[in-house]
Amino acid sequence: MYKLDFPSPLGIVEITSTENAITSVLFAEREQAIYEQTGETPAVLKDCYDQLIQYFNGERTEFNVLYEMNGTEFQKNVWTALTTVPFAKTESYKDIAIKVGNEKAVRAVGTTNGKNPISIIVPCHRIIGANGKLTGYGGGLWRKEWLLEHEKKTAKE
């Protein structure tokens, strides 16, 4: 496993990868970057880092970095469905449950959304409650709100 810290406007984002694919993109609750680029840093990790720079600079609305997610078939289906939510838009947990073919699995979708290991790139921050309110985000609701506002602002530019 390889790691690289990305200093985002929302704090340190720790990116983890194999030689060929990203395995996690998660907010690290620490002030300082620990993992920096070296000669051993795989290209996929450098590419992810660069794409995050572009995203936070308002220059990227889609990611095309290769990633791998380990989970059950249901979890993988939910995470794939998250990638269909357009940039700067939101959908509800129920919308995702319908997309994965199980309208009654709203809570399971919520739980799976919370276990998403590839935040930002697999946009779990775009999923909100049926009432339109922000609910649950592993990185903190303030980050979810910031990401949604950032995308709305970027989409208007």
CSV table of N, CA and C in Angstrom, one decimal:
chain,number,residue,atom,x,y,z
A,1,MET,N,0.8,-1.2,0.0
A,1,MET,CA,0.0,0.0,0.0
A,1,MET,C,0.9,1.2,0.0
A,2,TYR,N,0.4,2.2,-0.7
A,2,TYR,CA,1.1,3.5,-0.8
A,2,TYR,C,0.1,4.6,-0.3
A,3,LYS,N,0.7,5.6,0.3
A,3,LYS,CA,-0.1,6.7,0.9
A,3,LYS,C,0.5,8.1,0.4
A,4,LEU,N,-0.5,9.0,0.3
A,4,LEU,CA,-0.1,10.4,-0.1
A,4,LEU,C,-1.1,11.3,0.5
A,5,ASP,N,-0.6,12.3,1.2
A,5,ASP,CA,-1.5,13.3,1.8
A,5,ASP,C,-1.7,14.5,0.9
A,6,PHE,N,-3.0,14.9,0.8
A,6,PHE,CA,-3.4,16.0,-0.1
A,6,PHE,C,-3.9,17.1,0.9
A,7,PRO,N,-3.2,18.3,0.9
A,7,PRO,CA,-3.7,19.4,1.8
A,7,PRO,C,-4.8,20.2,1.1
A,8,SER,N,-6.1,19.8,1.4
A,8,SER,CA,-7.2,20.4,0.8
A,8,SER,C,-7.7,21.6,1.7
A,9,PRO,N,-8.6,22.4,1.1
A,9,PRO,CA,-9.1,23.5,1.9
A,9,PRO,C,-9.9,23.0,3.1
A,10,LEU,N,-10.2,21.8,3.2
A,10,LEU,CA,-11.0,21.2,4.3
A,10,LEU,C,-10.2,20.3,5.2
A,11,GLY,N,-8.9,20.4,5.1
A,11,GLY,CA,-8.0,19.6,5.9
A,11,GLY,C,-7.2,18.6,5.0
A,12,ILE,N,-6.4,17.8,5.7
A,12,ILE,CA,-5.7,16.8,5.1
A,12,ILE,C,-6.6,15.6,4.5
A,13,VAL,N,-6.4,15.3,3.3
A,13,VAL,CA,-7.0,14.1,2.7
A,13,VAL,C,-5.9,13.1,2.4
A,14,GLU,N,-6.1,11.9,3.1
A,14,GLU,CA,-5.2,10.8,2.9
A,14,GLU,C,-5.6,9.9,1.7
A,15,ILE,N,-4.8,9.8,0.7
A,15,ILE,CA,-5.1,9.0,-0.4
A,15,ILE,C,-4.2,7.7,-0.3
A,16,THR,N,-4.8,6.6,-0.5
A,16,THR,CA,-4.2,5.3,-0.4
A,16,THR,C,-4.3,4.5,-1.7
A,17,SER,N,-3.3,3.8,-2.1
A,17,SER,CA,-3.4,3.1,-3.4
A,17,SER,C,-2.5,1.8,-3.3
A,18,THR,N,-2.8,1.0,-4.3
A,18,THR,CA,-1.9,-0.1,-4.7
A,18,THR,C,-1.0,0.5,-5.8
A,19,GLU,N,-0.3,-0.3,-6.4
A,19,GLU,CA,0.6,0.1,-7.5
A,19,GLU,C,-0.3,0.7,-8.7
A,20,ASN,N,-1.5,0.1,-8.8
A,20,ASN,CA,-2.3,0.4,-10.0
A,20,ASN,C,-3.7,1.1,-9.7
A,21,ALA,N,-4.1,1.2,-8.5
A,21,ALA,CA,-5.5,1.7,-8.3
A,21,ALA,C,-5.6,2.4,-6.9
A,22,ILE,N,-6.4,3.4,-6.8
A,22,ILE,CA,-6.7,4.1,-5.6
A,22,ILE,C,-7.6,3.2,-4.8
A,23,THR,N,-7.3,3.1,-3.5
A,23,THR,CA,-8.2,2.2,-2.6
A,23,THR,C,-8.9,3.1,-1.5
A,24,SER,N,-8.4,4.3,-1.3
A,24,SER,CA,-9.2,5.1,-0.4
A,24,SER,C,-8.8,6.6,-0.5
A,25,VAL,N,-9.8,7.5,-0.3
A,25,VAL,CA,-9.6,8.9,-0.3
A,25,VAL,C,-10.4,9.4,0.9
A,26,LEU,N,-9.8,9.6,2.0
A,26,LEU,CA,-10.5,9.9,3.3
A,26,LEU,C,-9.9,11.1,4.0
A,27,PHE,N,-10.7,11.9,4.6
A,27,PHE,CA,-10.2,13.0,5.4
A,27,PHE,C,-9.5,12.5,6.6
A,28,ALA,N,-8.3,13.0,6.9
A,28,ALA,CA,-7.5,12.6,8.1
A,28,ALA,C,-7.7,13.7,9.1
A,29,GLU,N,-8.0,13.3,10.3
A,29,GLU,CA,-8.2,14.3,11.3
A,29,GLU,C,-6.9,14.6,12.0
A,30,ARG,N,-6.0,15.3,11.2
A,30,ARG,CA,-4.7,15.7,11.7
A,30,ARG,C,-4.4,17.0,11.0
A,31,GLU,N,-3.5,17.8,11.6
A,31,GLU,CA,-3.1,19.1,11.0
A,31,GLU,C,-2.0,19.1,10.0
A,32,GLN,N,-1.1,18.1,10.1
A,32,GLN,CA,0.0,18.1,9.2
A,32,GLN,C,0.0,16.9,8.2
A,33,ALA,N,0.5,17.2,7.0
A,33,ALA,CA,0.7,16.1,6.1
A,33,ALA,C,1.9,15.2,6.6
A,34,ILE,N,1.7,13.9,6.5
A,34,ILE,CA,2.7,12.9,6.9
A,34,ILE,C,3.3,12.3,5.6
A,35,TYR,N,2.4,11.9,4.7
A,35,TYR,CA,2.8,11.2,3.5
A,35,TYR,C,3.0,12.1,2.4
A,36,GLU,N,4.2,12.2,1.8
A,36,GLU,CA,4.5,13.1,0.7
A,36,GLU,C,5.0,12.3,-0.5
A,37,GLN,N,5.0,12.9,-1.6
A,37,GLN,CA,5.4,12.2,-2.8
A,37,GLN,C,6.9,11.9,-2.7
A,38,THR,N,7.3,10.7,-3.2
A,38,THR,CA,8.7,10.3,-3.3
A,38,THR,C,8.9,9.7,-4.7
A,39,GLY,N,10.0,9.2,-4.9
A,39,GLY,CA,10.3,8.5,-6.1
A,39,GLY,C,9.6,7.2,-6.2
A,40,GLU,N,9.1,6.7,-5.1
A,40,GLU,CA,8.3,5.4,-5.1
A,40,GLU,C,6.8,5.6,-5.3
A,41,THR,N,6.3,6.8,-5.3
A,41,THR,CA,4.9,7.1,-5.4
A,41,THR,C,4.4,6.6,-6.7
A,42,PRO,N,3.4,5.7,-6.7
A,42,PRO,CA,2.8,5.2,-8.0
A,42,PRO,C,2.2,6.4,-8.8
A,43,ALA,N,2.2,6.2,-10.1
A,43,ALA,CA,1.6,7.2,-11.0
A,43,ALA,C,0.1,7.4,-10.7
A,44,VAL,N,-0.6,6.4,-10.4
A,44,VAL,CA,-2.1,6.5,-10.1
A,44,VAL,C,-2.3,7.4,-8.9
A,45,LEU,N,-1.4,7.4,-7.9
A,45,LEU,CA,-1.5,8.2,-6.7
A,45,LEU,C,-1.2,9.7,-7.1
A,46,LYS,N,-0.2,9.9,-7.9
A,46,LYS,CA,0.1,11.2,-8.3
A,46,LYS,C,-1.0,11.8,-9.2
A,47,ASP,N,-1.6,11.0,-10.0
A,47,ASP,CA,-2.7,11.4,-10.8
A,47,ASP,C,-3.9,11.8,-10.0
A,48,CYS,N,-4.2,11.0,-9.0
A,48,CYS,CA,-5.3,11.3,-8.1
A,48,CYS,C,-5.1,12.7,-7.4
A,49,TYR,N,-3.9,12.9,-6.9
A,49,TYR,CA,-3.5,14.1,-6.2
A,49,TYR,C,-3.7,15.3,-7.2
A,50,ASP,N,-3.2,15.2,-8.4
A,50,ASP,CA,-3.4,16.2,-9.4
A,50,ASP,C,-4.9,16.5,-9.7
A,51,GLN,N,-5.7,15.4,-9.8
A,51,GLN,CA,-7.1,15.6,-10.1
A,51,GLN,C,-7.8,16.3,-8.9
A,52,LEU,N,-7.4,16.0,-7.7
A,52,LEU,CA,-7.9,16.7,-6.5
A,52,LEU,C,-7.6,18.2,-6.5
A,53,ILE,N,-6.4,18.5,-6.9
A,53,ILE,CA,-6.0,19.9,-7.1
A,53,ILE,C,-6.9,20.6,-8.1
A,54,GLN,N,-7.2,20.0,-9.2
A,54,GLN,CA,-8.0,20.5,-10.2
A,54,GLN,C,-9.5,20.7,-9.7
A,55,TYR,N,-9.9,19.7,-9.0
A,55,TYR,CA,-11.3,19.8,-8.4
A,55,TYR,C,-11.4,21.0,-7.5
A,56,PHE,N,-10.5,21.1,-6.5
A,56,PHE,CA,-10.6,22.1,-5.5
A,56,PHE,C,-10.3,23.5,-6.2
A,57,ASN,N,-9.6,23.6,-7.3
A,57,ASN,CA,-9.4,24.8,-8.0
A,57,ASN,C,-10.6,25.2,-8.9
A,58,GLY,N,-11.6,24.3,-9.0
A,58,GLY,CA,-12.8,24.6,-9.8
A,58,GLY,C,-12.5,24.3,-11.3
A,59,GLU,N,-11.5,23.5,-11.6
A,59,GLU,CA,-11.2,23.1,-12.9
A,59,GLU,C,-11.6,21.7,-13.4
A,60,ARG,N,-12.1,20.9,-12.4
A,60,ARG,CA,-12.5,19.6,-12.7
A,60,ARG,C,-13.9,19.3,-12.1
A,61,THR,N,-14.8,18.7,-13.0
A,61,THR,CA,-16.1,18.3,-12.5
A,61,THR,C,-16.3,16.8,-12.5
A,62,GLU,N,-15.3,16.0,-13.1
A,62,GLU,CA,-15.4,14.6,-13.1
A,62,GLU,C,-14.0,14.0,-12.9
A,63,PHE,N,-14.0,12.9,-12.2
A,63,PHE,CA,-12.7,12.2,-12.0
A,63,PHE,C,-12.6,11.0,-12.9
A,64,ASN,N,-11.3,10.7,-13.4
A,64,ASN,CA,-11.2,9.5,-14.2
A,64,ASN,C,-10.0,8.7,-13.7
A,65,VAL,N,-9.7,8.8,-12.4
A,65,VAL,CA,-8.6,8.0,-11.8
A,65,VAL,C,-9.2,6.6,-11.6
A,66,LEU,N,-8.3,5.6,-11.7
A,66,LEU,CA,-8.7,4.2,-11.5
A,66,LEU,C,-8.7,3.9,-10.0
A,67,TYR,N,-9.8,3.3,-9.6
A,67,TYR,CA,-9.9,3.0,-8.2
A,67,TYR,C,-10.5,1.6,-8.0
A,68,GLU,N,-10.3,1.0,-6.9
A,68,GLU,CA,-10.8,-0.3,-6.5
A,68,GLU,C,-11.6,-0.2,-5.2
A,69,MET,N,-12.8,-0.8,-5.1
A,69,MET,CA,-13.5,-0.7,-3.9
A,69,MET,C,-13.9,-2.2,-3.5
A,70,ASN,N,-13.6,-2.5,-2.2
A,70,ASN,CA,-13.9,-3.8,-1.7
A,70,ASN,C,-15.2,-3.7,-0.9
A,71,GLY,N,-16.1,-4.6,-1.2
A,71,GLY,CA,-17.3,-4.6,-0.4
A,71,GLY,C,-18.2,-5.7,-1.0
A,72,THR,N,-19.4,-5.8,-0.4
A,72,THR,CA,-20.4,-6.7,-0.9
A,72,THR,C,-21.0,-6.3,-2.2
A,73,GLU,N,-21.7,-7.1,-2.9
A,73,GLU,CA,-22.3,-6.7,-4.2
A,73,GLU,C,-23.2,-5.5,-4.0
A,74,PHE,N,-24.0,-5.5,-2.9
A,74,PHE,CA,-24.9,-4.4,-2.6
A,74,PHE,C,-24.1,-3.1,-2.5
A,75,GLN,N,-23.0,-3.2,-1.6
A,75,GLN,CA,-22.2,-2.0,-1.4
A,75,GLN,C,-21.6,-1.5,-2.7
A,76,LYS,N,-21.1,-2.4,-3.5
A,76,LYS,CA,-20.5,-1.9,-4.8
A,76,LYS,C,-21.6,-1.3,-5.7
A,77,ASN,N,-22.8,-1.9,-5.7
A,77,ASN,CA,-23.9,-1.3,-6.5
A,77,ASN,C,-24.2,0.1,-6.0
A,78,VAL,N,-24.3,0.3,-4.7
A,78,VAL,CA,-24.6,1.6,-4.2
A,78,VAL,C,-23.5,2.6,-4.5
A,79,TRP,N,-22.2,2.2,-4.3
A,79,TRP,CA,-21.1,3.1,-4.7
A,79,TRP,C,-21.1,3.5,-6.2
A,80,THR,N,-21.4,2.5,-7.0
A,80,THR,CA,-21.5,2.8,-8.4
A,80,THR,C,-22.6,3.8,-8.7
A,81,ALA,N,-23.7,3.6,-8.0
A,81,ALA,CA,-24.9,4.5,-8.2
A,81,ALA,C,-24.5,5.9,-7.8
A,82,LEU,N,-23.7,6.1,-6.8
A,82,LEU,CA,-23.3,7.4,-6.4
A,82,LEU,C,-22.6,8.2,-7.5
A,83,THR,N,-21.8,7.4,-8.3
A,83,THR,CA,-21.1,8.1,-9.4
A,83,THR,C,-22.0,8.6,-10.5
A,84,THR,N,-23.3,8.2,-10.5
A,84,THR,CA,-24.2,8.7,-11.5
A,84,THR,C,-24.9,10.0,-11.1
A,85,VAL,N,-24.6,10.5,-9.9
A,85,VAL,CA,-25.2,11.8,-9.4
A,85,VAL,C,-24.4,12.9,-10.0
A,86,PRO,N,-25.0,13.7,-10.9
A,86,PRO,CA,-24.2,14.7,-11.6
A,86,PRO,C,-23.5,15.8,-10.6
A,87,PHE,N,-22.5,16.3,-11.1
A,87,PHE,CA,-21.7,17.3,-10.4
A,87,PHE,C,-22.7,18.5,-10.1
A,88,ALA,N,-22.5,19.0,-8.8
A,88,ALA,CA,-23.3,20.1,-8.3
A,88,ALA,C,-24.8,19.8,-8.1
A,89,LYS,N,-25.2,18.5,-8.2
A,89,LYS,CA,-26.6,18.1,-8.0
A,89,LYS,C,-26.6,17.2,-6.8
A,90,THR,N,-27.8,17.0,-6.2
A,90,THR,CA,-28.0,16.1,-5.1
A,90,THR,C,-29.1,15.1,-5.4
A,91,GLU,N,-29.1,14.0,-4.7
A,91,GLU,CA,-30.1,13.0,-4.8
A,91,GLU,C,-30.3,12.5,-3.3
A,92,SER,N,-31.4,11.8,-3.1
A,92,SER,CA,-31.7,11.3,-1.8
A,92,SER,C,-31.3,9.9,-1.7
A,93,TYR,N,-31.2,9.4,-0.4
A,93,TYR,CA,-30.9,8.0,-0.2
A,93,TYR,C,-31.9,7.1,-0.9
A,94,LYS,N,-33.2,7.6,-0.9
A,94,LYS,CA,-34.2,6.8,-1.6
A,94,LYS,C,-34.0,6.7,-3.1
A,95,ASP,N,-33.5,7.8,-3.7
A,95,ASP,CA,-33.2,7.8,-5.1
A,95,ASP,C,-32.1,6.7,-5.4
A,96,ILE,N,-31.1,6.6,-4.5
A,96,ILE,CA,-30.1,5.6,-4.7
A,96,ILE,C,-30.6,4.2,-4.5
A,97,ALA,N,-31.5,4.1,-3.5
A,97,ALA,CA,-32.1,2.8,-3.3
A,97,ALA,C,-32.9,2.3,-4.5
A,98,ILE,N,-33.6,3.2,-5.1
A,98,ILE,CA,-34.3,2.9,-6.4
A,98,ILE,C,-33.4,2.5,-7.5
A,99,LYS,N,-32.3,3.3,-7.6
A,99,LYS,CA,-31.3,3.0,-8.7
A,99,LYS,C,-30.7,1.6,-8.5
A,100,VAL,N,-30.5,1.1,-7.3
A,100,VAL,CA,-29.9,-0.2,-7.1
A,100,VAL,C,-31.0,-1.3,-7.0
A,101,GLY,N,-32.3,-0.9,-7.3
A,101,GLY,CA,-33.3,-1.9,-7.4
A,101,GLY,C,-34.0,-2.4,-6.1
A,102,ASN,N,-33.8,-1.6,-5.1
A,102,ASN,CA,-34.4,-2.0,-3.8
A,102,ASN,C,-34.9,-0.8,-3.1
A,103,GLU,N,-36.1,-0.3,-3.5
A,103,GLU,CA,-36.6,1.0,-3.0
A,103,GLU,C,-36.7,1.0,-1.4
A,104,LYS,N,-36.9,-0.1,-0.8
A,104,LYS,CA,-37.0,-0.2,0.7
A,104,LYS,C,-35.7,-0.2,1.4
A,105,ALA,N,-34.6,-0.2,0.7
A,105,ALA,CA,-33.3,-0.3,1.3
A,105,ALA,C,-32.6,1.0,1.6
A,106,VAL,N,-33.5,2.0,2.0
A,106,VAL,CA,-33.0,3.4,2.2
A,106,VAL,C,-31.9,3.4,3.3
A,107,ARG,N,-32.2,2.7,4.4
A,107,ARG,CA,-31.3,2.7,5.6
A,107,ARG,C,-30.0,2.0,5.2
A,108,ALA,N,-30.1,0.9,4.5
A,108,ALA,CA,-28.9,0.2,4.0
A,108,ALA,C,-28.1,1.0,3.1
A,109,VAL,N,-28.7,1.8,2.2
A,109,VAL,CA,-28.0,2.7,1.4
A,109,VAL,C,-27.3,3.8,2.2
A,110,GLY,N,-28.0,4.3,3.2
A,110,GLY,CA,-27.3,5.3,4.1
A,110,GLY,C,-26.1,4.7,4.8
A,111,THR,N,-26.2,3.5,5.3
A,111,THR,CA,-25.1,2.8,6.0
A,111,THR,C,-23.9,2.6,5.0
A,112,THR,N,-24.3,2.2,3.8
A,112,THR,CA,-23.2,1.9,2.7
A,112,THR,C,-22.6,3.2,2.3
A,113,ASN,N,-23.4,4.3,2.2
A,113,ASN,CA,-22.9,5.6,1.8
A,113,ASN,C,-21.8,6.0,2.8
A,114,GLY,N,-22.1,5.8,4.1
A,114,GLY,CA,-21.2,6.2,5.2
A,114,GLY,C,-19.9,5.4,5.2
A,115,LYS,N,-19.9,4.2,4.5
A,115,LYS,CA,-18.7,3.4,4.4
A,115,LYS,C,-17.9,3.6,3.1
A,116,ASN,N,-18.3,4.6,2.3
A,116,ASN,CA,-17.6,4.8,1.1
A,116,ASN,C,-16.2,5.2,1.4
A,117,PRO,N,-15.2,4.4,0.9
A,117,PRO,CA,-13.8,4.6,1.1
A,117,PRO,C,-13.2,5.6,0.2
A,118,ILE,N,-13.9,6.1,-0.9
A,118,ILE,CA,-13.3,6.9,-1.9
A,118,ILE,C,-14.1,8.2,-1.9
A,119,SER,N,-14.0,9.0,-0.8
A,119,SER,CA,-14.8,10.2,-0.8
A,119,SER,C,-14.4,11.2,-1.9
A,120,ILE,N,-15.2,12.2,-2.2
A,120,ILE,CA,-15.1,13.2,-3.2
A,120,ILE,C,-15.2,12.6,-4.6
A,121,ILE,N,-14.3,11.6,-4.9
A,121,ILE,CA,-14.3,11.0,-6.2
A,121,ILE,C,-15.6,10.1,-6.5
A,122,VAL,N,-15.9,9.3,-5.5
A,122,VAL,CA,-17.2,8.7,-5.5
A,122,VAL,C,-18.1,9.5,-4.6
A,123,PRO,N,-18.9,10.4,-5.1
A,123,PRO,CA,-19.5,11.6,-4.4
A,123,PRO,C,-20.6,11.3,-3.5
A,124,CYS,N,-20.3,10.7,-2.4
A,124,CYS,CA,-21.3,10.4,-1.3
A,124,CYS,C,-21.8,11.7,-0.7
A,125,HIS,N,-21.0,12.8,-0.8
A,125,HIS,CA,-21.4,14.1,-0.3
A,125,HIS,C,-22.7,14.7,-1.0
A,126,ARG,N,-23.0,14.1,-2.2
A,126,ARG,CA,-24.1,14.6,-3.0
A,126,ARG,C,-25.5,13.9,-2.6
A,127,ILE,N,-25.4,13.1,-1.6
A,127,ILE,CA,-26.6,12.4,-1.1
A,127,ILE,C,-27.2,13.0,0.1
A,128,ILE,N,-28.4,13.4,0.1
A,128,ILE,CA,-29.1,14.1,1.2
A,128,ILE,C,-30.4,13.4,1.6
A,129,GLY,N,-30.9,13.9,2.7
A,129,GLY,CA,-32.2,13.3,3.1
A,129,GLY,C,-33.3,13.6,2.2
A,130,ALA,N,-34.4,12.8,2.3
A,130,ALA,CA,-35.6,13.0,1.4
A,130,ALA,C,-36.2,14.4,1.6
A,131,ASN,N,-36.0,15.0,2.8
A,131,ASN,CA,-36.6,16.3,3.1
A,131,ASN,C,-35.7,17.4,2.6
A,132,GLY,N,-34.6,17.1,1.9
A,132,GLY,CA,-33.7,18.1,1.3
A,132,GLY,C,-32.6,18.5,2.3
A,133,LYS,N,-32.6,18.0,3.5
A,133,LYS,CA,-31.6,18.4,4.5
A,133,LYS,C,-30.3,17.6,4.4
A,134,LEU,N,-29.2,18.2,4.8
A,134,LEU,CA,-27.9,17.4,4.8
A,134,LEU,C,-28.0,16.5,6.0
A,135,THR,N,-27.6,15.3,5.7
A,135,THR,CA,-27.5,14.2,6.8
A,135,THR,C,-26.2,13.5,6.7
A,136,GLY,N,-25.7,13.0,7.8
A,136,GLY,CA,-24.5,12.2,7.8
A,136,GLY,C,-23.5,12.4,6.8
A,137,TYR,N,-22.2,12.6,7.2
A,137,TYR,CA,-21.1,12.6,6.3
A,137,TYR,C,-19.9,12.2,7.2
A,138,GLY,N,-19.2,11.2,6.8
A,138,GLY,CA,-18.0,10.7,7.6
A,138,GLY,C,-17.0,11.8,7.8
A,139,GLY,N,-16.9,12.7,6.9
A,139,GLY,CA,-15.9,13.8,7.1
A,139,GLY,C,-16.4,15.0,7.9
A,140,GLY,N,-17.7,14.9,8.3
A,140,GLY,CA,-18.3,16.0,9.0
A,140,GLY,C,-19.3,16.7,8.1
A,141,LEU,N,-20.4,17.1,8.7
A,141,LEU,CA,-21.5,17.8,7.9
A,141,LEU,C,-20.9,19.1,7.3
A,142,TRP,N,-20.1,19.8,8.0
A,142,TRP,CA,-19.5,21.1,7.5
A,142,TRP,C,-18.7,20.9,6.3
A,143,ARG,N,-18.0,19.7,6.2
A,143,ARG,CA,-17.3,19.4,4.9
A,143,ARG,C,-18.3,19.1,3.8
A,144,LYS,N,-19.3,18.4,4.1
A,144,LYS,CA,-20.3,18.0,3.1
A,144,LYS,C,-20.9,19.3,2.5
A,145,GLU,N,-21.3,20.2,3.4
A,145,GLU,CA,-21.9,21.5,3.0
A,145,GLU,C,-20.9,22.3,2.1
A,146,TRP,N,-19.6,22.3,2.5
A,146,TRP,CA,-18.6,23.1,1.8
A,146,TRP,C,-18.5,22.5,0.4
A,147,LEU,N,-18.4,21.1,0.3
A,147,LEU,CA,-18.2,20.5,-1.0
A,147,LEU,C,-19.4,20.8,-1.9
A,148,LEU,N,-20.6,20.7,-1.4
A,148,LEU,CA,-21.8,21.0,-2.2
A,148,LEU,C,-21.8,22.5,-2.7
A,149,GLU,N,-21.5,23.4,-1.8
A,149,GLU,CA,-21.4,24.8,-2.2
A,149,GLU,C,-20.3,25.1,-3.2
A,150,HIS,N,-19.1,24.4,-3.0
A,150,HIS,CA,-18.0,24.5,-4.0
A,150,HIS,C,-18.5,24.1,-5.4
A,151,GLU,N,-19.2,22.9,-5.4
A,151,GLU,CA,-19.6,22.4,-6.7
A,151,GLU,C,-20.7,23.4,-7.4
A,152,LYS,N,-21.6,23.9,-6.6
A,152,LYS,CA,-22.6,24.8,-7.1
A,152,LYS,C,-21.9,26.1,-7.7
A,153,LYS,N,-20.9,26.6,-7.0
A,153,LYS,CA,-20.2,27.8,-7.4
A,153,LYS,C,-19.4,27.5,-8.7
A,154,THR,N,-18.7,26.3,-8.7
A,154,THR,CA,-17.9,25.9,-9.8
A,154,THR,C,-18.8,25.7,-11.1
A,155,ALA,N,-20.0,25.1,-10.9
A,155,ALA,CA,-20.9,24.9,-12.0
A,155,ALA,C,-21.4,26.2,-12.6
A,156,LYS,N,-21.5,27.2,-11.8
A,156,LYS,CA,-22.0,28.5,-12.3
A,156,LYS,C,-21.0,29.3,-13.1
A,157,GLU,N,-19.7,29.0,-12.8
A,157,GLU,CA,-18.6,29.8,-13.5
A,157,GLU,C,-18.4,29.4,-14.9
